[in-house]
């Protein structure tokens, strides 16, 4: 291994350890609308009627235990990344660990693995005591719908039915169970999917990207993803808020043609637009394209970045609203034309004084 790559791996471990420490000692409350599903979470400590001093000591020991467990998993990930060991061989056994932090950390490490043993390993986790573990297990099963034999589909669906909860606190878990059941049964009437008007194409969120299913072949494609994409060094575009339903502000199909407009977040404050069209693939509206097209004046950097949102289909045109600067210093309406496959400026808004 080259010295540079060794230094890079060491740096990643240092950063990961720092992040783990911050997460493990941070708040135990979970943000229900989090966009980054990789964020660690602390286990809730049930209050008991112990004397204050004893309760304090128990809490400190629990925190130290969670930190040690987290650091251990990160070190394991470090050594696995530099070897030929299958990560699933390391993390699958940890799904049965008594410590919930160890289970959830191992589960997160397995989320992007395509090991064929994962769907079956997720089944018992659907009834885990931890809500986040149940939600991630349902997500993992749904994302691997094509790995599950047809004769076993019914047993998976029956298990997932128990995760359809009516309580608001378990809303994200319900959404992931709905998503998994729809993918397994090939019934896409849930709000977790967006379907073309002719019924052929279905979009759902996977790994923060739009995943497109062709229902004539039941093959799928992760739109916008490239092999060169590095999640560790690049901020991914996120779609649909991860565990949330999809509405027309996030995916808008053309009323007649096989094309869809997608709203994506490209930073904490900036949004943009992708257009997918059958036989033409994905067209991404990039920051450089916007600058070239509009030559915006004023502030276009964070925290007031140039941002774009689609509005409507008008014939072959997708109308997109663009704004930038402090208190919307500038703005414009541009359009992508399906026939010409190009952008043009429709109108400009006068700069505010």
Tab-separated table of N, CA and C in Angstrom, residues 92 115-127 134 136-164 176-185:
chain	number	residue	atom	x	y	z
A	92	UNK	N	-22.104	-9.197	10.590
A	92	UNK	CA	-23.320	-9.991	10.760
A	92	UNK	C	-23.420	-10.606	12.159
A	115	UNK	N	-24.331	-8.458	0.347
A	115	UNK	CA	-24.176	-9.849	0.764
A	115	UNK	C	-25.548	-10.507	0.832
A	116	UNK	N	-25.671	-11.679	0.247
A	116	UNK	CA	-26.973	-12.345	0.125
A	116	UNK	C	-27.541	-12.811	1.465
A	117	UNK	N	-26.716	-12.815	2.522
A	117	UNK	CA	-27.197	-13.255	3.833
A	117	UNK	C	-27.926	-12.158	4.596
A	118	UNK	N	-27.827	-10.933	4.115
A	118	UNK	CA	-28.349	-9.800	4.879
A	118	UNK	C	-29.869	-9.817	5.042
A	119	UNK	N	-30.673	-10.067	3.986
A	119	UNK	CA	-32.128	-10.035	4.193
A	119	UNK	C	-32.594	-10.952	5.322
A	120	UNK	N	-32.100	-12.177	5.337
A	120	UNK	CA	-32.515	-13.118	6.389
A	120	UNK	C	-32.039	-12.658	7.761
A	121	UNK	N	-30.853	-12.048	7.813
A	121	UNK	CA	-30.326	-11.551	9.092
A	121	UNK	C	-31.151	-10.384	9.623
A	122	UNK	N	-31.861	-9.684	8.741
A	122	UNK	CA	-32.667	-8.536	9.154
A	122	UNK	C	-33.994	-8.940	9.788
A	123	UNK	N	-34.500	-10.129	9.471
A	123	UNK	CA	-35.827	-10.534	9.948
A	123	UNK	C	-35.979	-10.430	11.468
A	124	UNK	N	-35.088	-11.030	12.265
A	124	UNK	CA	-35.271	-10.900	13.723
A	124	UNK	C	-35.131	-9.470	14.223
A	125	UNK	N	-34.415	-8.615	13.491
A	125	UNK	CA	-34.233	-7.230	13.921
A	125	UNK	C	-35.499	-6.394	13.738
A	126	UNK	N	-36.464	-6.904	12.966
A	126	UNK	CA	-37.729	-6.185	12.801
A	126	UNK	C	-38.502	-6.106	14.113
A	127	UNK	N	-38.174	-6.968	15.065
A	127	UNK	CA	-38.829	-6.937	16.371
A	127	UNK	C	-37.854	-6.532	17.475
A	134	UNK	N	-35.129	-1.323	14.132
A	134	UNK	CA	-36.261	-1.864	13.370
A	134	UNK	C	-36.406	-1.123	12.037
A	136	UNK	N	-34.060	0.566	10.324
A	136	UNK	CA	-32.947	0.246	9.421
A	136	UNK	C	-33.069	-1.167	8.867
A	137	UNK	N	-33.596	-2.088	9.668
A	137	UNK	CA	-33.798	-3.457	9.190
A	137	UNK	C	-34.841	-3.491	8.075
A	138	UNK	N	-35.933	-2.740	8.248
A	138	UNK	CA	-36.960	-2.668	7.202
A	138	UNK	C	-36.395	-2.030	5.945
A	139	UNK	N	-35.580	-0.989	6.108
A	139	UNK	CA	-34.941	-0.353	4.955
A	139	UNK	C	-34.043	-1.345	4.227
A	140	UNK	N	-33.251	-2.103	4.970
A	140	UNK	CA	-32.316	-3.051	4.364
A	140	UNK	C	-33.049	-4.143	3.590
A	141	UNK	N	-34.154	-4.617	4.123
A	141	UNK	CA	-34.938	-5.654	3.429
A	141	UNK	C	-35.517	-5.091	2.134
A	142	UNK	N	-36.102	-3.906	2.205
A	142	UNK	CA	-36.696	-3.314	1.010
A	142	UNK	C	-35.688	-3.082	-0.091
A	143	UNK	N	-34.511	-2.583	0.270
A	143	UNK	CA	-33.483	-2.286	-0.734
A	143	UNK	C	-32.949	-3.540	-1.407
A	144	UNK	N	-33.188	-4.691	-0.805
A	144	UNK	CA	-32.696	-5.966	-1.359
A	144	UNK	C	-33.848	-6.859	-1.808
A	145	UNK	N	-34.937	-6.237	-2.250
A	145	UNK	CA	-36.125	-6.988	-2.654
A	145	UNK	C	-35.805	-8.028	-3.711
A	146	UNK	N	-34.860	-7.730	-4.586
A	146	UNK	CA	-34.526	-8.627	-5.689
A	146	UNK	C	-33.668	-9.814	-5.235
A	147	UNK	N	-33.166	-9.768	-3.987
A	147	UNK	CA	-32.379	-10.883	-3.460
A	147	UNK	C	-33.247	-11.927	-2.755
A	148	UNK	N	-34.486	-11.579	-2.482
A	148	UNK	CA	-35.356	-12.461	-1.701
A	148	UNK	C	-36.137	-13.384	-2.631
A	149	UNK	N	-35.995	-14.722	-2.460
A	149	UNK	CA	-36.710	-15.670	-3.329
A	149	UNK	C	-38.222	-15.464	-3.268
A	150	UNK	N	-38.863	-15.705	-4.388
A	150	UNK	CA	-40.295	-15.468	-4.488
A	150	UNK	C	-41.083	-16.280	-3.460
A	151	UNK	N	-40.619	-17.502	-3.189
A	151	UNK	CA	-41.344	-18.357	-2.246
A	151	UNK	C	-41.225	-17.868	-0.795
A	152	UNK	N	-40.284	-16.952	-0.533
A	152	UNK	CA	-40.124	-16.439	0.828
A	152	UNK	C	-40.720	-15.038	1.014
A	153	UNK	N	-41.238	-14.491	-0.057
A	153	UNK	CA	-41.765	-13.117	0.003
A	153	UNK	C	-42.860	-12.978	1.043
A	154	UNK	N	-43.769	-13.934	1.094
A	154	UNK	CA	-44.903	-13.843	2.010
A	154	UNK	C	-44.458	-13.765	3.462
A	155	UNK	N	-43.458	-14.550	3.832
A	155	UNK	CA	-42.993	-14.543	5.226
A	155	UNK	C	-42.373	-13.194	5.583
A	156	UNK	N	-41.668	-12.581	4.629
A	156	UNK	CA	-41.088	-11.260	4.874
A	156	UNK	C	-42.186	-10.208	5.014
A	157	UNK	N	-43.180	-10.283	4.134
A	157	UNK	CA	-44.274	-9.313	4.186
A	157	UNK	C	-45.037	-9.430	5.501
A	158	UNK	N	-45.288	-10.650	5.940
A	158	UNK	CA	-45.996	-10.860	7.212
A	158	UNK	C	-45.216	-10.269	8.381
A	159	UNK	N	-43.899	-10.436	8.357
A	159	UNK	CA	-43.071	-9.878	9.434
A	159	UNK	C	-43.102	-8.346	9.397
A	160	UNK	N	-43.066	-7.775	8.208
A	160	UNK	CA	-43.057	-6.318	8.069
A	160	UNK	C	-44.391	-5.680	8.456
A	161	UNK	N	-45.474	-6.441	8.352
A	161	UNK	CA	-46.791	-5.904	8.720
A	161	UNK	C	-46.804	-5.443	10.168
A	162	UNK	N	-46.018	-6.088	11.014
A	162	UNK	CA	-45.978	-5.726	12.432
A	162	UNK	C	-45.282	-4.392	12.675
A	163	UNK	N	-44.579	-3.890	11.660
A	163	UNK	CA	-43.879	-2.613	11.801
A	163	UNK	C	-44.684	-1.437	11.267
A	164	UNK	N	-45.899	-1.697	10.827
A	164	UNK	CA	-46.793	-0.626	10.388
A	164	UNK	C	-47.476	-0.064	11.621
A	176	UNK	N	-40.636	2.974	6.268
A	176	UNK	CA	-39.706	1.986	5.735
A	176	UNK	C	-40.360	0.608	5.574
A	177	UNK	N	-41.296	0.289	6.465
A	177	UNK	CA	-42.033	-0.966	6.314
A	177	UNK	C	-42.936	-0.917	5.082
A	178	UNK	N	-43.608	0.230	4.867
A	178	UNK	CA	-44.449	0.401	3.669
A	178	UNK	C	-43.611	0.269	2.402
A	179	UNK	N	-42.470	0.892	2.421
A	179	UNK	CA	-41.559	0.847	1.263
A	179	UNK	C	-41.134	-0.583	0.972
A	180	UNK	N	-40.762	-1.320	2.004
A	180	UNK	CA	-40.305	-2.697	1.821
A	180	UNK	C	-41.434	-3.592	1.311
A	181	UNK	N	-42.626	-3.446	1.880
A	181	UNK	CA	-43.763	-4.268	1.452
A	181	UNK	C	-44.105	-3.975	-0.008
A	182	UNK	N	-44.094	-2.703	-0.387
A	182	UNK	CA	-44.375	-2.354	-1.778
A	182	UNK	C	-43.357	-2.948	-2.737
A	183	UNK	N	-42.087	-2.904	-2.377
A	183	UNK	CA	-41.031	-3.439	-3.244
A	183	UNK	C	-41.123	-4.967	-3.349
A	184	UNK	N	-41.445	-5.622	-2.250
A	184	UNK	CA	-41.535	-7.089	-2.264
A	184	UNK	C	-42.760	-7.588	-3.028
A	185	UNK	N	-43.877	-6.878	-2.887
A	185	UNK	CA	-45.124	-7.309	-3.544
A	185	UNK	C	-45.295	-6.705	-4.926
